[in-house]
C-alpha positions as MATLAB code, in Angstrom:
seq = 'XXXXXXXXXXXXXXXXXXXXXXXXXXXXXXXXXXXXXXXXXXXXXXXXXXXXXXXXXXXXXXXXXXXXXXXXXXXXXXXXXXXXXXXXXXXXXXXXXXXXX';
ca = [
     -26.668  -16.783   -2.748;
     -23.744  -17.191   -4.930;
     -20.078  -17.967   -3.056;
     -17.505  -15.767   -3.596;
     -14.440  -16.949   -4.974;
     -10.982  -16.907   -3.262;
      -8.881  -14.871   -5.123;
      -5.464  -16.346   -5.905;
      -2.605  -13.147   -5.325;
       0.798  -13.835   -7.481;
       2.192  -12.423   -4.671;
       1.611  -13.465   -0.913;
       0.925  -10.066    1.411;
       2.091   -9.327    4.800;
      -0.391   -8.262    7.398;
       0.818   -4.929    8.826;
      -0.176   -1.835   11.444;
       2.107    1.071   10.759;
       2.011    4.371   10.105;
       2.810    6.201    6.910;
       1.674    9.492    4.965;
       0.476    9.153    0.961;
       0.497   12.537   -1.210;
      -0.660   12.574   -4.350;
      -2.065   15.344   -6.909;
      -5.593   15.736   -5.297;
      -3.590   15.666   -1.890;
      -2.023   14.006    1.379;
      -3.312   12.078    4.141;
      -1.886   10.081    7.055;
      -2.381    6.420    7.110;
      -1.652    2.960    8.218;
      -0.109    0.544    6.081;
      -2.444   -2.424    6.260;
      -0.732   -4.837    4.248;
       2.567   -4.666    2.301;
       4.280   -6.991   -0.365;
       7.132   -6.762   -2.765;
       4.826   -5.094   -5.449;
       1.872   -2.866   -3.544;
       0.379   -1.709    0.081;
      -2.708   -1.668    1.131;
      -3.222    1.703    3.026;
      -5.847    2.837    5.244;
      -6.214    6.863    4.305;
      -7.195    8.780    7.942;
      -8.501   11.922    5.432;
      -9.956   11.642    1.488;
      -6.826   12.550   -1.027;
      -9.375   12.015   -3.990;
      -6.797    9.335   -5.829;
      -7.768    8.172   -8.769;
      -7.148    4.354  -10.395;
      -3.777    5.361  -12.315;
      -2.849    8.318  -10.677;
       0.972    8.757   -8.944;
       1.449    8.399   -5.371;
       3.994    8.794   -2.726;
       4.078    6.956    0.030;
       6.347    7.933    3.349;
       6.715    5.815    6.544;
       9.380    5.153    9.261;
       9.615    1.492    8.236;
      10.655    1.851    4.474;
      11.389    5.338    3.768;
       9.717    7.142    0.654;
       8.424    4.706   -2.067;
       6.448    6.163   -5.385;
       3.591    3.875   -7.041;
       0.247    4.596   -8.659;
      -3.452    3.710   -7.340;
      -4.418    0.469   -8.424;
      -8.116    0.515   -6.852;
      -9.581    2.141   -3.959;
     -12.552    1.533   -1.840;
     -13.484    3.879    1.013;
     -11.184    4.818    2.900;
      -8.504    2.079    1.580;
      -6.515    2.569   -1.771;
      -4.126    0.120   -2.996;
      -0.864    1.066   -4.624;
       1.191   -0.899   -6.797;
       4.756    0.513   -6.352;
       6.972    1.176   -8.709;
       9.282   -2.038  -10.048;
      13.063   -0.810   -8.770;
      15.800   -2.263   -7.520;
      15.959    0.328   -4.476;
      12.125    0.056   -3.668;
      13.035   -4.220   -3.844;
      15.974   -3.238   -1.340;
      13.612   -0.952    0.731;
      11.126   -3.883    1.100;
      13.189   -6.289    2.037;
      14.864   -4.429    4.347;
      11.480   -3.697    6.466;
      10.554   -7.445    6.185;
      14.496   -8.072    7.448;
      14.358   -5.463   10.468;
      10.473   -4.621   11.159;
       8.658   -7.801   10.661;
];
């Protein structure tokens, strides 16, 4: 049996249990966030959207506001996005990691 190998992030996540909604082109489902970090979240969709690798997303939640990204993977239920590079989704980051976390 082979060992699987860590894999090194460039980015360190945040574990996190909150609430959010994703809509993108095939649809929109309710979520929770399951991790966050300054460039993607890990969200847990409650209903199938049918998001595709590369395909634009939305993402709404209490905690940050509305943030835009594409689908960098999914798996299941669980899609990651990688959010778009901005200065105000930066400020809307930091701000839940200042007030939330």
């Amino acid at each position: 049996m082979r060992h699987q190998q860590a894999i090194q992030r460039k980015v360190e996540r945040t574990t996190t249990k909150f609430t959010g909604t994703v809509t993108c082109k095939g649809g929109s489902s309710r979520g929770i966030v399951k991790d966050l970090s300054e460039v993607g979240i890990c969200f847990q969709l409650y209903f199938d959207i049918n998001a595709r690798i590369g395909q634009d997303v939305s993402i709404e939640s209490n905690e940050f506001g509305h943030l835009t990204g594409a689908v960098q993977w999914y798996r299941g239920d669980r899609i990651g996005i990688r959010l778009d590079p901005s200065s105000n989704t930066s400020a809307q980051i930091s701000s839940y990691f200042k007030y939330f976390r």
